Tab-separated table of C-alpha atoms in Angstrom:
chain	number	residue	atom	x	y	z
Z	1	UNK	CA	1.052	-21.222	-14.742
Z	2	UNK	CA	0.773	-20.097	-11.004
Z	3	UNK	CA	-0.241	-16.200	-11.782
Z	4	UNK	CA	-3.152	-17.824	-14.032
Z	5	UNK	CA	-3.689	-20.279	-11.326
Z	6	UNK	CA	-3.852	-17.023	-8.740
Z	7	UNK	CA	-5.683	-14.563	-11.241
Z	8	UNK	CA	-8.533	-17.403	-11.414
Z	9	UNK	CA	-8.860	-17.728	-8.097
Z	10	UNK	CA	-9.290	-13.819	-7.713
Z	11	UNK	CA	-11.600	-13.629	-10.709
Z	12	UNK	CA	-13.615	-16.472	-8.967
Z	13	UNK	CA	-13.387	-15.059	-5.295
Z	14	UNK	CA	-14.231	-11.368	-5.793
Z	15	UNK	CA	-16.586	-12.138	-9.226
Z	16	UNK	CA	-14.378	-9.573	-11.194
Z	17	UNK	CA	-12.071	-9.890	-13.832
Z	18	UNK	CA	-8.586	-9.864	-12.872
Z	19	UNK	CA	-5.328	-10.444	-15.105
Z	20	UNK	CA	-2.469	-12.973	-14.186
Z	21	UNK	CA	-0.071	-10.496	-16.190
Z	22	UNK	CA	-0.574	-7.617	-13.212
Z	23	UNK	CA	0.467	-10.711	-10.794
Z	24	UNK	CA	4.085	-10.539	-9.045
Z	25	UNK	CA	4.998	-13.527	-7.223
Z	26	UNK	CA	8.042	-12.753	-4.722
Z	27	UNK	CA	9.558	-15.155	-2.300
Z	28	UNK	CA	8.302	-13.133	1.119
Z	29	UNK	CA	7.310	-10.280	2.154
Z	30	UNK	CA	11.036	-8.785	2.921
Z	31	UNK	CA	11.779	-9.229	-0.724
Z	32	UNK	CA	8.713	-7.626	-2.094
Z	33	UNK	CA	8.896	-4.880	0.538
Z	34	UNK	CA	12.789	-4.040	-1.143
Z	35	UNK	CA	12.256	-4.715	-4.640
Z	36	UNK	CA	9.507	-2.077	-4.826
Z	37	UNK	CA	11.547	0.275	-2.400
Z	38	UNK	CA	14.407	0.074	-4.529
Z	39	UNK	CA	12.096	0.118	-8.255
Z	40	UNK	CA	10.292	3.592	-6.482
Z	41	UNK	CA	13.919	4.979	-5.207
Z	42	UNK	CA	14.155	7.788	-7.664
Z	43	UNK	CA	14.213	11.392	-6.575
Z	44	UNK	CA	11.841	14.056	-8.548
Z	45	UNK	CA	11.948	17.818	-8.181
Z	46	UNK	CA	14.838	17.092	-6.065
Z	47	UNK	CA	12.474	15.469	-3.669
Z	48	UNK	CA	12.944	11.765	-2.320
Z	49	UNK	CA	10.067	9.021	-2.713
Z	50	UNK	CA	7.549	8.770	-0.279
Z	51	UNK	CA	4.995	5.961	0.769
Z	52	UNK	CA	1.939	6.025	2.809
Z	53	UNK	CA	2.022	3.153	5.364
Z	54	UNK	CA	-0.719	2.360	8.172
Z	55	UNK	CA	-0.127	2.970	11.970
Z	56	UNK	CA	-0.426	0.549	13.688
Z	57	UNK	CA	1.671	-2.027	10.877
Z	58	UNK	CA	4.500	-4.018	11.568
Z	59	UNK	CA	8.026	-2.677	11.541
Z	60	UNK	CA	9.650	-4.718	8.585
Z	61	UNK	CA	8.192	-2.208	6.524
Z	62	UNK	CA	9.445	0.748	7.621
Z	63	UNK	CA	12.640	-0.740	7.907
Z	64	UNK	CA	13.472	-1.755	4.584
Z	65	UNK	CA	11.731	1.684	3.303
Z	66	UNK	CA	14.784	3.454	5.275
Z	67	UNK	CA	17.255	1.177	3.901
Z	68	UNK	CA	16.422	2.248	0.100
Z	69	UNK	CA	15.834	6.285	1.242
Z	70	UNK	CA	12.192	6.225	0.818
Z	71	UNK	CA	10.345	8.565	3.041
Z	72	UNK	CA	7.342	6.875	4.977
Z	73	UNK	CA	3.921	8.738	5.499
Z	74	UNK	CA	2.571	7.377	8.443
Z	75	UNK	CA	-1.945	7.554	8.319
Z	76	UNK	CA	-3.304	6.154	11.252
Z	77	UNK	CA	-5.901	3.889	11.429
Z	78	UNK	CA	-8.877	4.629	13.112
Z	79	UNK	CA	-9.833	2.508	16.100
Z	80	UNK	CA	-12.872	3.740	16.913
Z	81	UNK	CA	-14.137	2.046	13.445
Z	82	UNK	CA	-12.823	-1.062	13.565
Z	83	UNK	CA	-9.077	0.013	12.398
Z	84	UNK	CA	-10.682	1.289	9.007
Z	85	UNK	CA	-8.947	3.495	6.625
Z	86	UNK	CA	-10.033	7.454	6.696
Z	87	UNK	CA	-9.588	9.336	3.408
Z	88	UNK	CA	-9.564	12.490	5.049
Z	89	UNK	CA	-6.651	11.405	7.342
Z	90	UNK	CA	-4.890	9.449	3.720
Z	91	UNK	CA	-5.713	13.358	2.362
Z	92	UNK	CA	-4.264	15.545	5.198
Z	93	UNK	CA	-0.965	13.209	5.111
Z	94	UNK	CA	-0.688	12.942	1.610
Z	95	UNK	CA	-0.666	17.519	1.576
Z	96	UNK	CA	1.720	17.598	4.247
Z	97	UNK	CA	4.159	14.848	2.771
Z	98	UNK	CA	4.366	16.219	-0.289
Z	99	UNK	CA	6.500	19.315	1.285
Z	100	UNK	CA	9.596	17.271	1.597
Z	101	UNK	CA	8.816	13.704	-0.128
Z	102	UNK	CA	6.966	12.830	-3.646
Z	103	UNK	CA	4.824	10.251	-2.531
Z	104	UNK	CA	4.655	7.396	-5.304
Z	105	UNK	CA	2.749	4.495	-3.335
Z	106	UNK	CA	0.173	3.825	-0.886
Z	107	UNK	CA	0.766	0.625	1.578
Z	108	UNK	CA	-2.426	-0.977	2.612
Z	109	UNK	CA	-2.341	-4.590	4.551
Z	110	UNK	CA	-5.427	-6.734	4.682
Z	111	UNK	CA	-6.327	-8.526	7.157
Z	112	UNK	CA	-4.163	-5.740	9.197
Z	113	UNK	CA	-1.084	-6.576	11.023
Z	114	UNK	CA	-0.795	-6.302	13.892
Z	115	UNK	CA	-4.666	-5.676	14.547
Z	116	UNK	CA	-6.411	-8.083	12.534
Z	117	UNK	CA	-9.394	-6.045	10.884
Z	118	UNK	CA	-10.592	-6.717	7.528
Z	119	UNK	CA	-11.948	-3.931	5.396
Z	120	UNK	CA	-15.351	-3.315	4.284
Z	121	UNK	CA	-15.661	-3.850	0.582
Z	122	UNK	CA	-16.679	0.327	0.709
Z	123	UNK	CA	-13.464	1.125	2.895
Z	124	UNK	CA	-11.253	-0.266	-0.307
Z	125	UNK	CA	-13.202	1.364	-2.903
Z	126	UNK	CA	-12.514	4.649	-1.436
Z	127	UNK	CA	-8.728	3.568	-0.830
Z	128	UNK	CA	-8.567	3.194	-4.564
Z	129	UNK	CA	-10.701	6.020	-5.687
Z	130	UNK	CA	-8.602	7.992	-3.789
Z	131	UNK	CA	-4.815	6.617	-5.067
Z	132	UNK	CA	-6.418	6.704	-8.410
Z	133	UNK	CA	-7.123	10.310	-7.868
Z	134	UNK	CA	-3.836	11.060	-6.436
Z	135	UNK	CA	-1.662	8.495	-9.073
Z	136	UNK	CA	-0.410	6.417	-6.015
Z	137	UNK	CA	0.594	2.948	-6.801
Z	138	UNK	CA	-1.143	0.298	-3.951
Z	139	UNK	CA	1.106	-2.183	-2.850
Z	140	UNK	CA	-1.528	-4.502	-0.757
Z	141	UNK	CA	-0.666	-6.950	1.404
Z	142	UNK	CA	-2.969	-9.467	1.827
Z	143	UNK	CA	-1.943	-12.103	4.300
């Protein structure tokens, strides 16, 4: 009853369909950050997981990545925009991880933590185009 509760509110909010059935519910943010560590923890190739995570972010996340073996892809976000994502920066990390990691997942937080900045509506659109493109799960945090 919740995840309807939650998918209506999203359908209603961002006038776009949205299904309670793709809607996890987990009691924090330390438990989601491990139970999708721990579901991504298989190696391919020989080649550990890897996940994309923002610079600046907070550290939890990067913790509990180590714990389960996952390799973290650090992007940076750009200051001089407002903290906004760059593709071309998501791009260059995503060639150069991909020598030593198979990256599965791209970590996105929204408002950001610890800056604050909210994305444009064109700065996410890209952020999925390009995971789309590159078959990268998005775990989102939106606080």
């Amino acid at each position: 009853m919740v995840r309807r509760h939650i998918a209506e509110f999203i359908r209603q909010r961002d006038n776009n369909p949205s299904r309670w059935e793709d809607i996890i519910i987990v009691p924090g943010i330390s438990a989601a950050v491990k139970i999708l560590s721990n579901l991504m923890n298989f190696s391919s190739n020989g080649l550990p997981p890897g996940v994309l995570l923002p610079v600046p972010q907070f550290p939890l996340l990067t913790r509990a990545l180590t714990e389960f073996g996952v390799k973290k892809l650090d992007y940076f976000l750009d200051e001089e925009t407002g903290w906004s994502v760059v593709v071309d920066e998501l791009e260059q990390v995503l060639l150069n991880g991909k020598i030593h990691c198979q990256p599965r997942a791209i970590v996105v937080i929204n408002p950001g933590n610890p800056t604050g900045q909210l994305l444009s509506r064109k700065n996410m659109e890209d952020i999925i185009k390009f995971a789309e493109r590159e078959k990268l799960l998005i775990i989102a945090f939106e606080v």
